[in-house]
Coordinates of C-alpha atoms and ligand atoms in Angstrom, one line a residue:
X1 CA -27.9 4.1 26.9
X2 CA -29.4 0.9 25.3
X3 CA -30.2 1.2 21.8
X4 CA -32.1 -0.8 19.3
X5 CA -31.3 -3.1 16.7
X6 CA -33.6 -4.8 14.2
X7 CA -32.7 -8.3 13.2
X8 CA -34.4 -10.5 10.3
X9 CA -32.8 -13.8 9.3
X10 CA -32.6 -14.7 6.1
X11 CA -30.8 -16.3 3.3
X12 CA -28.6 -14.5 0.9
X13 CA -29.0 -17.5 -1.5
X14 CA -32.4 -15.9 -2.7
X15 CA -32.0 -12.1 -3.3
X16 CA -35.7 -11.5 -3.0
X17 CA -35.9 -12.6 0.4
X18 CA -33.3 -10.2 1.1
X19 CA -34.5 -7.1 -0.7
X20 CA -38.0 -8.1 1.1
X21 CA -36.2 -8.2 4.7
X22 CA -34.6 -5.3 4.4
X23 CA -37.7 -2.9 3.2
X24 CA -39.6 -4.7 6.0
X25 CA -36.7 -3.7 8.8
X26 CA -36.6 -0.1 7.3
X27 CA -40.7 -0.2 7.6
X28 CA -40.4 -0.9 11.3
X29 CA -37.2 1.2 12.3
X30 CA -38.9 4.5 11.1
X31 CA -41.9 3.5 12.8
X32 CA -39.8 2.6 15.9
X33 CA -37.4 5.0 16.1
X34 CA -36.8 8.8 16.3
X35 CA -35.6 9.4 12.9
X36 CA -37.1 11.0 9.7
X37 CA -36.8 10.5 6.3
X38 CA -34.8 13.4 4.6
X39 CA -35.6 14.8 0.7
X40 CA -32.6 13.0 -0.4
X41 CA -30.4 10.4 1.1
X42 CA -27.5 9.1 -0.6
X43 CA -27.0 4.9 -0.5
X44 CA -23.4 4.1 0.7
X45 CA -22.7 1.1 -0.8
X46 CA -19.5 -0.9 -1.8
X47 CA -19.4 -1.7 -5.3
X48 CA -17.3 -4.8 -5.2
X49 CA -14.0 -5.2 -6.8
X50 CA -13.7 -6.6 -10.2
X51 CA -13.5 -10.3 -9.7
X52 CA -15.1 -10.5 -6.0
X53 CA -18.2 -12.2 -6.2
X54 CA -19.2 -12.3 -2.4
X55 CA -20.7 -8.4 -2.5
X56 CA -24.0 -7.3 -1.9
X57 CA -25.5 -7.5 -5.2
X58 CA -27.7 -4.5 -5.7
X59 CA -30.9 -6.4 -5.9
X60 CA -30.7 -7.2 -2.4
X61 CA -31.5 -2.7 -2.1
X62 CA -34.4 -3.2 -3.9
X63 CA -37.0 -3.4 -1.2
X64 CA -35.1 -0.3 0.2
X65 CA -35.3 1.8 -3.0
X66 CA -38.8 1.1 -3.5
X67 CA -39.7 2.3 0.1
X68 CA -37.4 5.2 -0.3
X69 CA -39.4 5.7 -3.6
X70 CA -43.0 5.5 -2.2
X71 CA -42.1 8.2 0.4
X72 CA -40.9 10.5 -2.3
X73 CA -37.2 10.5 -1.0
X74 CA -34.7 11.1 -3.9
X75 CA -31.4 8.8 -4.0
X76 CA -28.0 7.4 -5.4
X77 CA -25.6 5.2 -4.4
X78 CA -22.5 6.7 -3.4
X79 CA -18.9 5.5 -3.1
X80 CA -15.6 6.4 -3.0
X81 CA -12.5 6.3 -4.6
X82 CA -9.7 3.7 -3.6
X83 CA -6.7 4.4 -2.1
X84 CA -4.7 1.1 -3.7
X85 CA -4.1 1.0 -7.8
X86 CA -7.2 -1.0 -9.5
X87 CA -10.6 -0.6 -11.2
X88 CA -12.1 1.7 -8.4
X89 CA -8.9 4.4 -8.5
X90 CA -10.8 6.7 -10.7
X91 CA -14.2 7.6 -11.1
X92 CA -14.6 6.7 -14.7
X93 CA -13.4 3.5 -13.8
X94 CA -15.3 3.0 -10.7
X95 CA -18.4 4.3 -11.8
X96 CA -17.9 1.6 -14.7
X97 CA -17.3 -1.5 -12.6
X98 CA -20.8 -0.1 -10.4
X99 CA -22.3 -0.6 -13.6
X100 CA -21.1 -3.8 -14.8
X101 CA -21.8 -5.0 -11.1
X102 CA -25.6 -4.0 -11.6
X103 CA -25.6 -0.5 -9.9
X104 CA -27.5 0.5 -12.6
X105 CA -31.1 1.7 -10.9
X106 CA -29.9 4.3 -9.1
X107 CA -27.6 7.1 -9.9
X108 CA -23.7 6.5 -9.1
X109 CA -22.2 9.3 -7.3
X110 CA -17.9 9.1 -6.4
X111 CA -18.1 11.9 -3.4
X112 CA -14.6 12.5 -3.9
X113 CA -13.7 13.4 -7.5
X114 CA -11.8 12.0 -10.3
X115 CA -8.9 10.6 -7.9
X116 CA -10.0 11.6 -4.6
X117 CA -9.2 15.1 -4.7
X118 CA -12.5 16.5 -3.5
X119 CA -12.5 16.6 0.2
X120 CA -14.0 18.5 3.5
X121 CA -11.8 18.9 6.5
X122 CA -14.5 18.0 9.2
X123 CA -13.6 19.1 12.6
X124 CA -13.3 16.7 15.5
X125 CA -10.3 17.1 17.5
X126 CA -10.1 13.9 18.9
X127 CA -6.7 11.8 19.9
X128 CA -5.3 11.0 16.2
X129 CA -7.1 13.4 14.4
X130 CA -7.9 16.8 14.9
X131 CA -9.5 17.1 11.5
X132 CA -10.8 14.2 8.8
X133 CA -10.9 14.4 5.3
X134 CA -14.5 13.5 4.3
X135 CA -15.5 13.0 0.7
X136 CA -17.0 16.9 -0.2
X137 CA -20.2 15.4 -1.9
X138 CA -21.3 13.5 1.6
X139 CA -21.6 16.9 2.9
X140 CA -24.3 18.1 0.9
X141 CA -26.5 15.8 2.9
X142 CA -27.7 15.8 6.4
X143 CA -28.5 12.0 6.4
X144 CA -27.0 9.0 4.8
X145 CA -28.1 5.6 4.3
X146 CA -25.1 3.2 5.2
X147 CA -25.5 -0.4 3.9
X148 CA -22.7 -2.4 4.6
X149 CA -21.7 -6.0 4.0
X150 CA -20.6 -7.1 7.7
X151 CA -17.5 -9.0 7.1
X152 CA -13.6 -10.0 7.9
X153 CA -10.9 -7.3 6.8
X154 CA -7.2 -7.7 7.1
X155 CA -6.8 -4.9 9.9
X156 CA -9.9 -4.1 11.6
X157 CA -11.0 -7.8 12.1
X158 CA -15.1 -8.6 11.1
X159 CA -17.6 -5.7 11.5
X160 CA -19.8 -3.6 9.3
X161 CA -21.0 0.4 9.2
X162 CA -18.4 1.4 11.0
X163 CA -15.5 0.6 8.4
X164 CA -17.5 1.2 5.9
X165 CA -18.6 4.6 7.0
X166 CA -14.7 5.2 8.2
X167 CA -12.8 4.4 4.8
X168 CA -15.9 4.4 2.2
X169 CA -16.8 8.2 3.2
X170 CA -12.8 8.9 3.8
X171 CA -11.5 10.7 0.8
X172 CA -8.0 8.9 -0.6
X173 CA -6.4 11.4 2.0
X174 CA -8.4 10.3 4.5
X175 CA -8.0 6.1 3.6
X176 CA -4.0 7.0 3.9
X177 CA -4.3 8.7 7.1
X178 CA -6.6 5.6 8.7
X179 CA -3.8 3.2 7.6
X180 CA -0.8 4.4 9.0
X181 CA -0.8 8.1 9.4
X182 CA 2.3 8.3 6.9
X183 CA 3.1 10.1 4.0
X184 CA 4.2 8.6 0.5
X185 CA 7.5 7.9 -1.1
X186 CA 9.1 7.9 -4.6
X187 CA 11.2 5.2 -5.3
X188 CA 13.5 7.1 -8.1
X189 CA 14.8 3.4 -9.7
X190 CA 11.2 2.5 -10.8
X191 CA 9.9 6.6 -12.0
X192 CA 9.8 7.2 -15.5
X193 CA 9.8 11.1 -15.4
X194 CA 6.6 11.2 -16.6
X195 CA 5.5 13.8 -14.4
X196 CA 1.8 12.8 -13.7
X197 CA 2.3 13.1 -10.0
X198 CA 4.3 16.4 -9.6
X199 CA 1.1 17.8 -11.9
X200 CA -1.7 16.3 -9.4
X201 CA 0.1 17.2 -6.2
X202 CA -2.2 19.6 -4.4
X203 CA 0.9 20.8 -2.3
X204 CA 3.6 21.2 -5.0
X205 CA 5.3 18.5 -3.0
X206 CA 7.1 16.4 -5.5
X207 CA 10.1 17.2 -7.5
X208 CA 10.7 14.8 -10.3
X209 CA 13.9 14.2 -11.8
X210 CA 16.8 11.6 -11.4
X211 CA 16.4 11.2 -7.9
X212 CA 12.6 12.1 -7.9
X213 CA 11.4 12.7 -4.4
X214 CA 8.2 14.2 -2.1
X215 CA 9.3 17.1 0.5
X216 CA 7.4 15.5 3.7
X217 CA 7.4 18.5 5.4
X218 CA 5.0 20.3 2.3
X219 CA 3.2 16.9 1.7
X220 CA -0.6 16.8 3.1
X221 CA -0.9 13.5 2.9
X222 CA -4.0 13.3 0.5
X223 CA -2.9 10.4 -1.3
X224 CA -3.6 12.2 -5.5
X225 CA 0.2 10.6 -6.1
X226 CA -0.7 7.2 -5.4
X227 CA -3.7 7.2 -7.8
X228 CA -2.0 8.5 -10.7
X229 CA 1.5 6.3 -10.6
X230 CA 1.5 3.5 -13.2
X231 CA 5.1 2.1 -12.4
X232 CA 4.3 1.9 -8.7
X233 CA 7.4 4.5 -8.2
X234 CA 5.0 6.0 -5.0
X235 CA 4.7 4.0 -2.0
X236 CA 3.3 3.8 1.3
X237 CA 5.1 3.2 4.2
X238 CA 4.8 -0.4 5.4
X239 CA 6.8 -0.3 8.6
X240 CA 4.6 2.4 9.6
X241 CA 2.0 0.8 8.5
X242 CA 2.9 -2.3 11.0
X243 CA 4.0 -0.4 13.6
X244 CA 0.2 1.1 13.5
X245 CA -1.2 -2.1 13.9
X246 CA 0.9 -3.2 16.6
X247 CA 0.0 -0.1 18.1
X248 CA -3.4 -0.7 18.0
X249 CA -4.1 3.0 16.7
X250 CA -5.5 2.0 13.6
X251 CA -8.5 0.6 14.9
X252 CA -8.8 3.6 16.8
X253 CA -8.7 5.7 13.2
X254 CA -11.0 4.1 12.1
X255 CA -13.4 4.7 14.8
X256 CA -12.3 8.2 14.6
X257 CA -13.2 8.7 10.9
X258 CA -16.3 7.1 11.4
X259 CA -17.2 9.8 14.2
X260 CA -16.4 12.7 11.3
X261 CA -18.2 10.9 8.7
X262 CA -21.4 10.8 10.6
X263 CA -21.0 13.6 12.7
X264 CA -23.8 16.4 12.4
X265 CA -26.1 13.6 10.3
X266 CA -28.9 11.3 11.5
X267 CA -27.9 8.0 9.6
X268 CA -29.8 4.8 9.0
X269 CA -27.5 1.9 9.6
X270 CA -28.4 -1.9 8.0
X271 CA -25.5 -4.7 8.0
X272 CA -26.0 -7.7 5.8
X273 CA -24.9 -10.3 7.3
X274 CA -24.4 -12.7 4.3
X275 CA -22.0 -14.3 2.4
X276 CA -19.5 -13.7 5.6
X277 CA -15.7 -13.8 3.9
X278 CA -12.7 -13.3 6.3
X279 CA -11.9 -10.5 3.9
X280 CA -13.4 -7.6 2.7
X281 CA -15.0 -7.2 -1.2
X282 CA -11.9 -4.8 -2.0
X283 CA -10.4 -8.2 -2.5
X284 CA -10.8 -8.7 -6.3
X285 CA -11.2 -12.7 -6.4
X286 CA -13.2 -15.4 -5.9
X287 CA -13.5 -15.9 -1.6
X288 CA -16.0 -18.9 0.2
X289 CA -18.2 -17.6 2.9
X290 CA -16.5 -18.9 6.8
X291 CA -19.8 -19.6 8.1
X292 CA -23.6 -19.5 6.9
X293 CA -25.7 -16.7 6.0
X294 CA -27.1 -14.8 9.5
X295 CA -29.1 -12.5 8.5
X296 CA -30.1 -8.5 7.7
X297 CA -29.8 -6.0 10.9
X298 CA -30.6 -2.3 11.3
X299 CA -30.6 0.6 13.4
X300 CA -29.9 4.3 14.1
X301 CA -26.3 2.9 16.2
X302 CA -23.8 2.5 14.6
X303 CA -22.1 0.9 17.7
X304 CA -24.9 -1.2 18.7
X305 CA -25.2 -2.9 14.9
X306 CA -22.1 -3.9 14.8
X307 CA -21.9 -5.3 18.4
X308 CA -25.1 -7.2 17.7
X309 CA -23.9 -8.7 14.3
X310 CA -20.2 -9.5 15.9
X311 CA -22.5 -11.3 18.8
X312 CA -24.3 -13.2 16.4
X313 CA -21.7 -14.6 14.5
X314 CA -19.9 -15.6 17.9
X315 CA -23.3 -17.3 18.5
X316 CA -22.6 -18.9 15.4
X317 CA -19.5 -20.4 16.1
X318 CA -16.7 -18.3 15.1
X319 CA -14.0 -17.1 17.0
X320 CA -12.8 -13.5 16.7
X321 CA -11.6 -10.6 18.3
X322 CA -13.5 -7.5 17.9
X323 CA -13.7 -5.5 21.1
X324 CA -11.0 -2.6 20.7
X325 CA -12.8 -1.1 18.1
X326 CA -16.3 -1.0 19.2
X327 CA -14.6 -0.1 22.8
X328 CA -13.5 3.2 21.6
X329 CA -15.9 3.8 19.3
X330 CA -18.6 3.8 22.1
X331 CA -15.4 5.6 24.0
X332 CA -16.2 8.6 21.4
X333 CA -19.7 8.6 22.0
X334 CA -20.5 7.5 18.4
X335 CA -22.9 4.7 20.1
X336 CA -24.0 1.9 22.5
X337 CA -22.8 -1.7 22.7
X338 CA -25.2 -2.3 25.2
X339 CA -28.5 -2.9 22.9
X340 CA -31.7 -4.8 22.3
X341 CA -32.3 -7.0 19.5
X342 CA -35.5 -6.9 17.8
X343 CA -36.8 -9.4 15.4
X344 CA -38.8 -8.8 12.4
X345 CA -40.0 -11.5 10.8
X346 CA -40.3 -10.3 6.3
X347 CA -43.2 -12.0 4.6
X348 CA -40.3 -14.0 2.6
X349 CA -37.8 -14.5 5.2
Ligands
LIG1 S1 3.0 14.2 -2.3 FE1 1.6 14.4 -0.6 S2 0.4 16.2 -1.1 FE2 1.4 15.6 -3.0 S3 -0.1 14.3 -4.1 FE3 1.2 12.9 -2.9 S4 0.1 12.7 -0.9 FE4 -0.8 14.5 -2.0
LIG2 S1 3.7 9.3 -11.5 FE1 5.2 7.7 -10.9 S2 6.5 7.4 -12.7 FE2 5.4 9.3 -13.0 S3 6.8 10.9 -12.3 FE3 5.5 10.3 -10.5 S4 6.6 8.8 -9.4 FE4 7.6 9.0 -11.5

């Protein structure tokens, strides 16, 4: 099946541009396209970490919000916590950095709890995962809005909805599962007894003492340890997390949690394809763009938008591999590669 993708190019250097693009590319995809507006559709956006400066600033949503707005649908944006140690662990904390960061029109919603405790099992069966832990509050909705920054990361290579449907609806549980299918460890040199993780663990897993330690076989993988340890003491697995790579399964994860995060729903998919950084804006400093601003893309496909923005930015010059994962994704029947692109030209762009 070919799908459809909407393309406007445009500049990230003037954010109005942007905002304007990206109302007009919503305008013409729900004209276009077999999809309706639900009551209320929740914004998945990516915050930024404290000190990247390459995110997309929440101005850019602005044309978005005020269609949204007009046609009386009620949002927020909506994140997730992190599975690493930093100012998006908690949801005090993240929903402070949102703030700082200029999330401030809209209502900030963590789906997954204080420490990423609050999570839905969602059925798939599939080759890695038989079951996917989805942040709970995604599930009150039968349609989400996912606005991703296409852009490098260290393991999945450049791409956009997909990885940020697959980790940023993932609960912690479900980020530690997509990144090497491991459980964590106690180093007992660097625990200070103080207990926070042995109170957290869902599964009574951990036993703290001089040689504290997590039973693997009562361990459920969900990650609440790693949030809560200040020494560092827990730890993830790095030779499994290699040996995943090597592998190629985690690509294949990732594709996988992206099928249970938008499984059931009828999503509206837009990549912005500005401000391109080889990594992604968990990366809490300062990165230059690799190339020049593309552009803003949308579409009900997942698969297809990706595929389209991957294609452009090979049109653009850059060299990258990107195939595996949009192989299986389409593998899974989450989308097309094969696609059209449409251009729609904003008043400002
Ligand atoms: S030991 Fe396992 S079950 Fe317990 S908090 Fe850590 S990851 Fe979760
Ligand atoms: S949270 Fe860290 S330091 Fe505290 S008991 Fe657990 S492993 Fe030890």
């Amino acid at each position: 099946m070919r799908s459809t993708v909407y393309f406007s190019p445009v500049t990230g250097k003037d954010h109005a541009a942007v905002s304007s693009a990206a109302r007009r590319l919503l305008e013409t995809l729900l004209e276009q396209e077999d999809v309706t507006l639900e009551n209320k559709v929740p914004l998945k956006v990516h915050f930024g970490e404290k000190g990247n400066v390459t995110y997309i600033k929440p101005q850019m949503y602005d044309g978005i919000i005020d269609l949204l707005e007009e046609k009386g649908t009620e949002c927020c944006f909506m994140e997730t916590n992190v599975l690493y140690t930093g100012e998006r662990t908690t949801r005090e904390r993240h929903t402070k950095l949102a703030r700082e960061h200029g999330f401030t029109r809209l209502p900030v919603v963590i789906a997954d709890g204080e420490r990423g405790e609050d999570y839905t099992e969602v059925e798939i069966n599939k080759k890695h995962f038989r079951t996917c832990k989805i942040a709970k509050a995604y599930g009150d909705y039968g349609q989400l809005f996912i606005l991703a920054h296409f852009k490098g990361h260290m393991m999945a290579g450049y791409g956009g909805v997909i990885k940020q449907m697959a980790m940023g609806c993932a609960s912690r549980g479900g980020k530690l599962a997509q990144h090497l299918n491991s459980k964590p460890f106690i180093i007992p040199f660097w625990c200070n007894q103080c207990n926070s993780c042995e109170e957290k663990c869902p599964a009574g897993a951990i036993t703290i003492g001089r040689w504290s330690s997590i039973d693997r076989s009562k361990c459920i993988g969900c990650a609440a340890c790693t949030a809560v340890c200040q020494t560092k003491a827990v730890q993830i697995n790095l030779l499994s997390m290699i040996a995943s790579l090597l592998g190629n399964s985690f690509t294949e994860r990732v594709a996988e949690y992206a099928y249970a995060a938008q499984k059931g729903k009828k999503n509206i998919y837009m990549n912005f394809a500005i401000d391109i950084t080889s990594q992604c804006d968990c990366v809490g400093s300062k990165m230059d763009p690799i190339i020049g601003d593309i552009g803003v893309f949308a579409s009900t496909d997942p698969v297809a938008i990706d595929q389209a923005c991957c294609d452009k930015l090979k049109e653009a010059g850059k060299k990258f591999t990107h195939k595996r994962l949009l192989e299986y994704a389409q593998k899974l029947g989450l989308g097309s590669r094969d696609y059209e692109l449409v251009e729609v030209r904003g008043d400002t762009a």
